[in-house]
Short mmCIF file of N, CA and C in Angstrom, two decimals:
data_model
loop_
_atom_site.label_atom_id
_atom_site.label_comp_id
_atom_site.label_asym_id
_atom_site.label_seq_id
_atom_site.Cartn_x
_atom_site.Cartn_y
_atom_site.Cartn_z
N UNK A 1 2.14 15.55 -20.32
CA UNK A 1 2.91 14.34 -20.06
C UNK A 1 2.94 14.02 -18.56
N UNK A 2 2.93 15.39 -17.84
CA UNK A 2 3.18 14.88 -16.43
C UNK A 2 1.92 14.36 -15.83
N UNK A 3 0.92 14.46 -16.42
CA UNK A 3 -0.59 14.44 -16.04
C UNK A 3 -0.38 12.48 -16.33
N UNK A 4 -0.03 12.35 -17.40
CA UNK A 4 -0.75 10.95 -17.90
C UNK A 4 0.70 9.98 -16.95
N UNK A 5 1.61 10.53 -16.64
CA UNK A 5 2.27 9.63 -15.89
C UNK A 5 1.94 9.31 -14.80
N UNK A 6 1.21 10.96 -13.69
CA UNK A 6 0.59 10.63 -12.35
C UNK A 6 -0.33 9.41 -12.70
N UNK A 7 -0.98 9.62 -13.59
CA UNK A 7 -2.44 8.57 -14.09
C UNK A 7 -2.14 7.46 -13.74
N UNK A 8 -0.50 6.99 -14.79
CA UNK A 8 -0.24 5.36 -14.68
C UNK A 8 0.30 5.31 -13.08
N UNK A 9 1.18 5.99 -12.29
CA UNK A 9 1.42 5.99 -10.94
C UNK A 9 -0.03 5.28 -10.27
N UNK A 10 -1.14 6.18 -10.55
CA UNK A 10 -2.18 6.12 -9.65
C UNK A 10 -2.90 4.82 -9.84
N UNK A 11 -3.21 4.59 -11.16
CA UNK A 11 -3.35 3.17 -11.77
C UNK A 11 -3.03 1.92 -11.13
N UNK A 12 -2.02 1.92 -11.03
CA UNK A 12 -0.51 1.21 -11.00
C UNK A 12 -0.85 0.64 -9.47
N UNK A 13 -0.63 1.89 -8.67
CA UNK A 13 -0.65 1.99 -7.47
C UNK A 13 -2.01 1.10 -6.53
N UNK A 14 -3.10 2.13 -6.84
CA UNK A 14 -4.68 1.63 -6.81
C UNK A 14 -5.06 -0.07 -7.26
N UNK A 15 -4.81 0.19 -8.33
CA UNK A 15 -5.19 -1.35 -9.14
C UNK A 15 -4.33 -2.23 -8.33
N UNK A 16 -3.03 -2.15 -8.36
CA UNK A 16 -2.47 -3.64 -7.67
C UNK A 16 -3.07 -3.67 -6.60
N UNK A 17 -3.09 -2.84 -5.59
CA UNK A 17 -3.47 -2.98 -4.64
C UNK A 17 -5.29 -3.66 -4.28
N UNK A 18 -5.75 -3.15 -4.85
CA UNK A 18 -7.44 -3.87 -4.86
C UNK A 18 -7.36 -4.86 -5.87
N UNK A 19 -6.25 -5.25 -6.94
CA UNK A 19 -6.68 -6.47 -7.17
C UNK A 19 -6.35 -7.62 -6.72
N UNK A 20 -5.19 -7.05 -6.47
CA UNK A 20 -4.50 -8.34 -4.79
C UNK A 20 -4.65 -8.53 -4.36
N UNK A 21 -5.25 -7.45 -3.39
CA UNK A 21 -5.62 -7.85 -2.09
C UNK A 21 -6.94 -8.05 -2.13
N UNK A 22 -8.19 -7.86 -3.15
CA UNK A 22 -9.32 -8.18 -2.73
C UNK A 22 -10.24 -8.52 -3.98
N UNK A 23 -9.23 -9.40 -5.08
CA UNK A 23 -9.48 -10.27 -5.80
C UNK A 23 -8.66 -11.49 -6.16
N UNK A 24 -7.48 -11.26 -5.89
CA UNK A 24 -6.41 -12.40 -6.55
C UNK A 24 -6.44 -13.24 -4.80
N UNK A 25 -5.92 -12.55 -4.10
CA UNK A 25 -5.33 -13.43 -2.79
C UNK A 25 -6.89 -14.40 -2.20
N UNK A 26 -8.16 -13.71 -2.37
CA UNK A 26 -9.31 -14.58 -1.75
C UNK A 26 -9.56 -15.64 -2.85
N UNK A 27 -9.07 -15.68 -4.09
CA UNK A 27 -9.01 -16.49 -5.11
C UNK A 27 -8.34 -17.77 -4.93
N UNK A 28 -7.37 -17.30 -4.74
CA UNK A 28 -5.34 -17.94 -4.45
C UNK A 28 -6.13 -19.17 -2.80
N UNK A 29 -6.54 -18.07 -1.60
CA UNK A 29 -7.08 -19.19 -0.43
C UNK A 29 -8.41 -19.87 -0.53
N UNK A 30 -8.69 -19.91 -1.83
CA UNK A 30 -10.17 -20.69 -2.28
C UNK A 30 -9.66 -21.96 -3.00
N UNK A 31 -8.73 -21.89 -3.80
CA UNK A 31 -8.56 -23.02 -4.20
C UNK A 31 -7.50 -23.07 -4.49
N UNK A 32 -6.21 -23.07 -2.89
CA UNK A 32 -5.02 -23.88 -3.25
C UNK A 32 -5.07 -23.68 -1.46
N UNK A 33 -4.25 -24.95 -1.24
CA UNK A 33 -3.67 -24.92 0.47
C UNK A 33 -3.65 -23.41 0.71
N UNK A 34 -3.79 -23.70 2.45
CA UNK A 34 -3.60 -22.39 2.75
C UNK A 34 -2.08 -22.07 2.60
N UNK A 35 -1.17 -23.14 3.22
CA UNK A 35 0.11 -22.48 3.07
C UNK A 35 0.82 -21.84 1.71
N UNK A 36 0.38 -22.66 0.78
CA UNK A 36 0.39 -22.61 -0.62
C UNK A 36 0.30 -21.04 -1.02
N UNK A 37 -1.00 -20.59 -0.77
CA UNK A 37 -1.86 -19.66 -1.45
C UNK A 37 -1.39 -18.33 -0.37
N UNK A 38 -0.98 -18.77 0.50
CA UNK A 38 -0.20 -17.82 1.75
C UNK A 38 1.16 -17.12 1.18
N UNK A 39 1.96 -18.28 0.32
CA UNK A 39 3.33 -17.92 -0.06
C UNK A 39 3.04 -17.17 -1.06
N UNK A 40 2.33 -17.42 -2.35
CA UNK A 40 1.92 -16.87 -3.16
C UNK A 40 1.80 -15.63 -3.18
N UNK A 41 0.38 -15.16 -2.04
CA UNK A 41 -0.20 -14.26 -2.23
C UNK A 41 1.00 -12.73 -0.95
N UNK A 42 1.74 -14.00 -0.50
CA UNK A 42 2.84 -13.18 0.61
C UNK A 42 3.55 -11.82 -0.54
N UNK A 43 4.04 -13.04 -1.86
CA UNK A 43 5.21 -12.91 -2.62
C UNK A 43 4.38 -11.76 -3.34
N UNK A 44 3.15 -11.54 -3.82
CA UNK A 44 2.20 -10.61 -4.38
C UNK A 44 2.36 -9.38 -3.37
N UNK A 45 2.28 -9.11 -2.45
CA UNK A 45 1.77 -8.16 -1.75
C UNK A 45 2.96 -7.29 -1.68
N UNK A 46 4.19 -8.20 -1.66
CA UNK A 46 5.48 -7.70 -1.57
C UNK A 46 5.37 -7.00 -2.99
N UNK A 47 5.39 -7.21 -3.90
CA UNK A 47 5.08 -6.43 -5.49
C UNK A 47 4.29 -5.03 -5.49
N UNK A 48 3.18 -5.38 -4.81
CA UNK A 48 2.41 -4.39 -4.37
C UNK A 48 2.83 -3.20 -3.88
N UNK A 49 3.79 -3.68 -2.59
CA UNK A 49 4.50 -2.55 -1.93
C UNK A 49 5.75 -2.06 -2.29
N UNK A 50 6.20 -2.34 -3.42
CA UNK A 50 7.25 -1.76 -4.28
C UNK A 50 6.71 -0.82 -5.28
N UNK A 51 5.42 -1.13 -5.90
CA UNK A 51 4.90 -0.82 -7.18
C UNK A 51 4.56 0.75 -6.39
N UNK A 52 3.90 0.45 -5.08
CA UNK A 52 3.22 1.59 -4.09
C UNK A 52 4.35 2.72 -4.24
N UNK A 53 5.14 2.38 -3.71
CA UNK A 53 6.78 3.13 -3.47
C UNK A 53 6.74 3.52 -4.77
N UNK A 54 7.43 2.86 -5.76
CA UNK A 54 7.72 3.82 -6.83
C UNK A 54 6.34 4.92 -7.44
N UNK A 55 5.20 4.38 -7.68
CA UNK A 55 4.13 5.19 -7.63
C UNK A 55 4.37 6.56 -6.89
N UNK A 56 3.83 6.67 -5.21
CA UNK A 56 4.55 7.49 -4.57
C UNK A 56 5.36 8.00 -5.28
N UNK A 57 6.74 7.66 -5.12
CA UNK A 57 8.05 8.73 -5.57
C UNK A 57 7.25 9.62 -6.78
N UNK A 58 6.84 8.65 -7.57
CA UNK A 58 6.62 9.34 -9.16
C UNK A 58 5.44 10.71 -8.93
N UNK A 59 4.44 10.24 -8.18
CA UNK A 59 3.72 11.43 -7.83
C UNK A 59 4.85 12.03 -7.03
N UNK A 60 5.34 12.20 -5.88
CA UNK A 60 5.73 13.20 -4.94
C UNK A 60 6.78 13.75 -5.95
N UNK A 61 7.77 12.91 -6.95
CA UNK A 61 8.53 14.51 -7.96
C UNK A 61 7.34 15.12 -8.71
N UNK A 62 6.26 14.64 -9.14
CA UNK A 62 5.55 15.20 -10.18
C UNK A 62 5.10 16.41 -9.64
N UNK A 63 4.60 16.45 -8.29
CA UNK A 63 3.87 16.91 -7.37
C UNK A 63 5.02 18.68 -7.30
N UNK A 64 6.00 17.61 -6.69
CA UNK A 64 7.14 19.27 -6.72
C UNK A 64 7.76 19.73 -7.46
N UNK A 65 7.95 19.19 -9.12
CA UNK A 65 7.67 20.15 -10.19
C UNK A 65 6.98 20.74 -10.52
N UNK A 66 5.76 21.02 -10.48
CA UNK A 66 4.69 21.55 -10.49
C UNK A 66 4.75 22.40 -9.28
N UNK A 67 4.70 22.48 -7.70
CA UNK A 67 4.56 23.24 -6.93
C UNK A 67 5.43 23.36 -5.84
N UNK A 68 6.58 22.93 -5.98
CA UNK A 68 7.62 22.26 -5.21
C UNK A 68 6.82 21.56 -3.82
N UNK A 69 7.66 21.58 -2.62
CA UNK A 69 6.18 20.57 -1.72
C UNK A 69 5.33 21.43 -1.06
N UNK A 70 5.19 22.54 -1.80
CA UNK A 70 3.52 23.12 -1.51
C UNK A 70 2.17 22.15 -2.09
N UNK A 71 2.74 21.46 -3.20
CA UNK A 71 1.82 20.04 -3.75
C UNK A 71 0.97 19.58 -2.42
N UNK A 72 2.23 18.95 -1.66
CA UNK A 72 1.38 18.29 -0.37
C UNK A 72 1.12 18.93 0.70
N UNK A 73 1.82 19.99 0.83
CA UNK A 73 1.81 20.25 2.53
C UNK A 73 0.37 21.24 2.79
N UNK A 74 -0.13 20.99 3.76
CA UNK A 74 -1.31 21.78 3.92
C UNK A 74 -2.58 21.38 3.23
N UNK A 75 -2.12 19.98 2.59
CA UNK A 75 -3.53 19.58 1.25
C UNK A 75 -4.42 18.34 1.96
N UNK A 76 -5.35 17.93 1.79
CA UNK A 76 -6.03 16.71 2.08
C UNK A 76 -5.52 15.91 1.40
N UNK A 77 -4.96 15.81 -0.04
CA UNK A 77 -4.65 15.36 -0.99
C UNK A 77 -2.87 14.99 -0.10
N UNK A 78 -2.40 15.63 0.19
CA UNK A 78 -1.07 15.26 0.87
C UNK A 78 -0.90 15.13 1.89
N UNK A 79 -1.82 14.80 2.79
CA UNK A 79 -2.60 14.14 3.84
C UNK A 79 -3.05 12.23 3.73
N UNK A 80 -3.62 12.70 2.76
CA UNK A 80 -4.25 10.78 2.14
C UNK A 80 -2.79 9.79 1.40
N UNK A 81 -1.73 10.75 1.09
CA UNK A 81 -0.64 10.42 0.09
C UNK A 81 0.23 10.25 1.23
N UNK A 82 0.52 10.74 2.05
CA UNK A 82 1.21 10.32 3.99
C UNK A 82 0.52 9.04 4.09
N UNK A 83 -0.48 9.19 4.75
CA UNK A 83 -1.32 8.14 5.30
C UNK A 83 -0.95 6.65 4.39
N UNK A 84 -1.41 6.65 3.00
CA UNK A 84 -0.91 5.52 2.56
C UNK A 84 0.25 5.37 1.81
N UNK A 85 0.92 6.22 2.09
CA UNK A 85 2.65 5.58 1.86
C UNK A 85 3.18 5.63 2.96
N UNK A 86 2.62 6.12 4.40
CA UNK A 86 2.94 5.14 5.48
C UNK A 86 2.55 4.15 5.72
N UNK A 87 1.18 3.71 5.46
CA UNK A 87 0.76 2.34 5.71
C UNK A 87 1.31 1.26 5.03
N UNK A 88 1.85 1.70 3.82
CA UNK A 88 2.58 1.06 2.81
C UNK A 88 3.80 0.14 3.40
N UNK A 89 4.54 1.26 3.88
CA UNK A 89 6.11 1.07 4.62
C UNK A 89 5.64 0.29 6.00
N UNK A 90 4.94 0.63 6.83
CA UNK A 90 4.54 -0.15 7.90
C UNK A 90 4.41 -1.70 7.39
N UNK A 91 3.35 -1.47 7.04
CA UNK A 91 2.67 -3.33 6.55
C UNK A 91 4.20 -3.81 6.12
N UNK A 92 4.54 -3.54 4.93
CA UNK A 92 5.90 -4.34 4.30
C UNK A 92 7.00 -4.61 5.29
N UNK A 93 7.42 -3.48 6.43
CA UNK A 93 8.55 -3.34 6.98
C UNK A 93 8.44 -3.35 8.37
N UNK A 94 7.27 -3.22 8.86
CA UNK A 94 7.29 -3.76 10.49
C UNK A 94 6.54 -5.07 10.82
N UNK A 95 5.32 -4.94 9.63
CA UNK A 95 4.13 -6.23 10.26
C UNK A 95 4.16 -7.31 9.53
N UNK A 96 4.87 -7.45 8.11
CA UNK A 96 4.98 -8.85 7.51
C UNK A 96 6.41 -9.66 7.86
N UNK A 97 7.20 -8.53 8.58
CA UNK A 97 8.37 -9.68 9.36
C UNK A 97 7.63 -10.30 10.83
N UNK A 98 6.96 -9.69 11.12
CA UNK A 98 6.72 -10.32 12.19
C UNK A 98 5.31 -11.64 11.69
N UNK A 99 4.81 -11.67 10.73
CA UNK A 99 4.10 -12.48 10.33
C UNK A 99 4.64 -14.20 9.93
N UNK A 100 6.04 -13.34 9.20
CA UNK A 100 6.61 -14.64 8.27
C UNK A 100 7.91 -15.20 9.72
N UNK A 101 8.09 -14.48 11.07
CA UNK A 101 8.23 -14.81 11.70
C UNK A 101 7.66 -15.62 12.31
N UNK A 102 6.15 -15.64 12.80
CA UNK A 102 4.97 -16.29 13.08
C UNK A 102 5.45 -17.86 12.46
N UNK A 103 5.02 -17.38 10.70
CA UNK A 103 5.02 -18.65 10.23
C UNK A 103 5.69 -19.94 10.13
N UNK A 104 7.31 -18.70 10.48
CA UNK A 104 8.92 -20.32 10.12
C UNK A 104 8.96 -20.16 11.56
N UNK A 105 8.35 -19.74 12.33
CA UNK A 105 8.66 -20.28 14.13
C UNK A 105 9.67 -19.63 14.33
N UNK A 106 10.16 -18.44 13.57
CA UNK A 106 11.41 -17.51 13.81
C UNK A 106 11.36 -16.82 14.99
N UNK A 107 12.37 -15.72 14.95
CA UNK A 107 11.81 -14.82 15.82
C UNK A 107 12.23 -13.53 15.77
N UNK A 108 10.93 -12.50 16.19
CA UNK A 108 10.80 -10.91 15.58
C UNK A 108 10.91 -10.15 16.92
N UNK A 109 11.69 -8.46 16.77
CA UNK A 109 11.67 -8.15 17.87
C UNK A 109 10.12 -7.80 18.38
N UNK A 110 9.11 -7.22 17.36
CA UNK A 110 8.07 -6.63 17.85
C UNK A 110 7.08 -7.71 18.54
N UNK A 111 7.38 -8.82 17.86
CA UNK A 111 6.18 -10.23 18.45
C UNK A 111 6.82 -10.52 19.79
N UNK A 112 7.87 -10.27 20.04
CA UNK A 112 8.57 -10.37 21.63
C UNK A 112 8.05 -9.81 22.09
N UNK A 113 8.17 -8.44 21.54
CA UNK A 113 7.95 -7.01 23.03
C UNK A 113 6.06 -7.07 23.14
N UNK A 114 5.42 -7.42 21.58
CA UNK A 114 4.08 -6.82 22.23
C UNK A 114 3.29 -8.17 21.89
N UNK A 115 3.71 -9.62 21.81
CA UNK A 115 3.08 -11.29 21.71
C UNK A 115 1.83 -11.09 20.29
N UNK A 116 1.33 -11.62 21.06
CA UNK A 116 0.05 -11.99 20.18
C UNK A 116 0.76 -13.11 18.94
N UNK A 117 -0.98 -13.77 18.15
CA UNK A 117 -0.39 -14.80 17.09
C UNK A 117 -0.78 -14.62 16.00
N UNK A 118 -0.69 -15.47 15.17
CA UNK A 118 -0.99 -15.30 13.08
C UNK A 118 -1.91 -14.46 13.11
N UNK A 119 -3.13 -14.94 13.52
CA UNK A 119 -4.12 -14.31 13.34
C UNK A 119 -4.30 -12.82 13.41
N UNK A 120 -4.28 -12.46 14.97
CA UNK A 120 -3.90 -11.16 15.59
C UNK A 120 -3.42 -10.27 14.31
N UNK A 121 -1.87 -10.64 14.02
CA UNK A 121 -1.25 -9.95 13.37
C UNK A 121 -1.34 -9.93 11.77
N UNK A 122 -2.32 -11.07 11.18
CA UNK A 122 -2.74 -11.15 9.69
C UNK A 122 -3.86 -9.98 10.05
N UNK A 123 -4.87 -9.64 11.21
CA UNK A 123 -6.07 -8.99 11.17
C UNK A 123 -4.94 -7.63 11.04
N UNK A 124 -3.80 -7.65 12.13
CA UNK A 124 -3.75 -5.56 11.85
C UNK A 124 -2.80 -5.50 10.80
N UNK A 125 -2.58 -6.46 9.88
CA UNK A 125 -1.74 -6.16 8.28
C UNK A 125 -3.22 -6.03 7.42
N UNK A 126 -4.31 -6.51 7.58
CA UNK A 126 -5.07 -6.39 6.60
C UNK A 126 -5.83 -5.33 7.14
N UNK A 127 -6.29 -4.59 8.36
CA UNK A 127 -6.70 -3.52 8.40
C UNK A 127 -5.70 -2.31 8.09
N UNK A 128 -4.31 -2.55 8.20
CA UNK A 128 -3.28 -1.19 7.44
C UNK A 128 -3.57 -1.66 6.00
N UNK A 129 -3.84 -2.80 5.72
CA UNK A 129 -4.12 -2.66 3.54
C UNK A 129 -5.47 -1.85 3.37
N UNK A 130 -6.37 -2.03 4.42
CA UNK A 130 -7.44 -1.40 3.74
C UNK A 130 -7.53 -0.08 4.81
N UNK A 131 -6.97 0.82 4.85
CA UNK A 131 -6.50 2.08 5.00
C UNK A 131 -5.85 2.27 4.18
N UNK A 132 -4.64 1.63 3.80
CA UNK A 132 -3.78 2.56 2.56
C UNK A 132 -4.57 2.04 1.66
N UNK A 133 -5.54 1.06 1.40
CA UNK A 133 -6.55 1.96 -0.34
C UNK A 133 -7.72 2.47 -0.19
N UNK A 134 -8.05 3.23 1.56
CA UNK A 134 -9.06 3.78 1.47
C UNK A 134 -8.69 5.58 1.74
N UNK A 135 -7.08 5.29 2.09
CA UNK A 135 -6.52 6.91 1.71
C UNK A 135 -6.06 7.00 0.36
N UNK A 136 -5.87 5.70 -0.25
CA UNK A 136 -5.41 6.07 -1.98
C UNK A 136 -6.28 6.15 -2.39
N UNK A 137 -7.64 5.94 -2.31
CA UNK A 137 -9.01 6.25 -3.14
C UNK A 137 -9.04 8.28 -2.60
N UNK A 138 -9.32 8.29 -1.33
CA UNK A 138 -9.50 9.63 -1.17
C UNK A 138 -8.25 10.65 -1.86
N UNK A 139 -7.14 9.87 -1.77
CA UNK A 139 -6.38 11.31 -2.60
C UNK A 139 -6.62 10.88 -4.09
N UNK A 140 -6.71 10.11 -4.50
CA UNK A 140 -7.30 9.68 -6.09
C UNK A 140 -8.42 10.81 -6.17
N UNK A 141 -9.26 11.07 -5.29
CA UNK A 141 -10.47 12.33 -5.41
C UNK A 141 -10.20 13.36 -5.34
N UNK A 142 -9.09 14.06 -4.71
CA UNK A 142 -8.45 15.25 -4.39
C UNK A 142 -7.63 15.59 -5.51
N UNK A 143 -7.16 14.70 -5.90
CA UNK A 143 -5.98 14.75 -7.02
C UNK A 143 -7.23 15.15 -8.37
N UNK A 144 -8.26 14.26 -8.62
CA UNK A 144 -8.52 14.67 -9.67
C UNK A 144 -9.65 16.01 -9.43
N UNK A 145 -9.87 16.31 -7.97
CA UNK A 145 -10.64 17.72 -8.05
C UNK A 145 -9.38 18.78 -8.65
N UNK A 146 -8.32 18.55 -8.29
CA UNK A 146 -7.54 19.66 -8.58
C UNK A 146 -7.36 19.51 -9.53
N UNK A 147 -6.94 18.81 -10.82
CA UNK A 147 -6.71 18.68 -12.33
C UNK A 147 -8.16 19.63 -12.59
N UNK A 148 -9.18 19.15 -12.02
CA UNK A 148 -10.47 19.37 -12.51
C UNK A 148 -10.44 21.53 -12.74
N UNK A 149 -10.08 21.38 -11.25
CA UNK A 149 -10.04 22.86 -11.01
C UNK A 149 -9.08 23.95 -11.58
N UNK A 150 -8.48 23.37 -12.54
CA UNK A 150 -7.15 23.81 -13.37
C UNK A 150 -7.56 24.18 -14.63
#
């Protein structure tokens, strides 16, 4: 049971994330306004990074029933599972306020202290998305060498 729940976690996790971000949202700015397809695909990503989170949690208890957090610590596998459930929390919680700041002409502390514009800051939210699913693919490989090796 605990096996097929990591599964849907990983599923869950993986899938929203590559289908959002690199099938639905280039879809969404192909054929609707940009602002349009901006709110849309804003309101998506936010889903994404909830679905990420609970995923996470669900592996990290699964992880320390099974080995308490010897699971992660010392693993590549809990190495790649850091990496993108920090990138996770970053993107959602430092770099899309300062984006949707950008957008309503608000104002963010980090776009104060370090400037730059949309662009700038749409390029380093979409290079932290494709890090956290190119460390959720690598612990997706680690994870299933170790089932494998069991």
């Amino acid at each position: 049971m605990r096996h097929f729940l990591e599964t849907i976690a990983i599923v869950a996790w993986l899938g929203s994330l590559t289908v959002v971000g690199y099938l639905v949202a280039p879809v969404l700015f192909q054929n609707l306004p940009k602002m349009k397809a901006g709110d849309i695909a804003g309101q998506l990503f936010h889903w994404v990074s909830y679905i990420g989170l609970i995923a996470a949690a669900v592996l990290i208890f699964s992880g320390c029933l099974k080995q308490g957090f010897k699971s992660f610590s010392g693993s590549l596998k809990g190495v790649f599972m850091a990496i993108a459930l920090c990138c996770t929390i970053i993107n959602e919680w430092i770099i899309t306020p300062v984006i949707v700041a950008l957008k309503t002409n608000g104002k963010n502390f980090l776009h104060q202290t370090v400037g730059g514009n949309f662009a700038m800051w749409h390029g380093v939210s979409q290079m932290i998305y494709l890090i956290t699913a190119v460390s959720l693919l690598l612990f997706v490989i680690f994870w299933a060498r170790e089932l494998k090796n069991k």
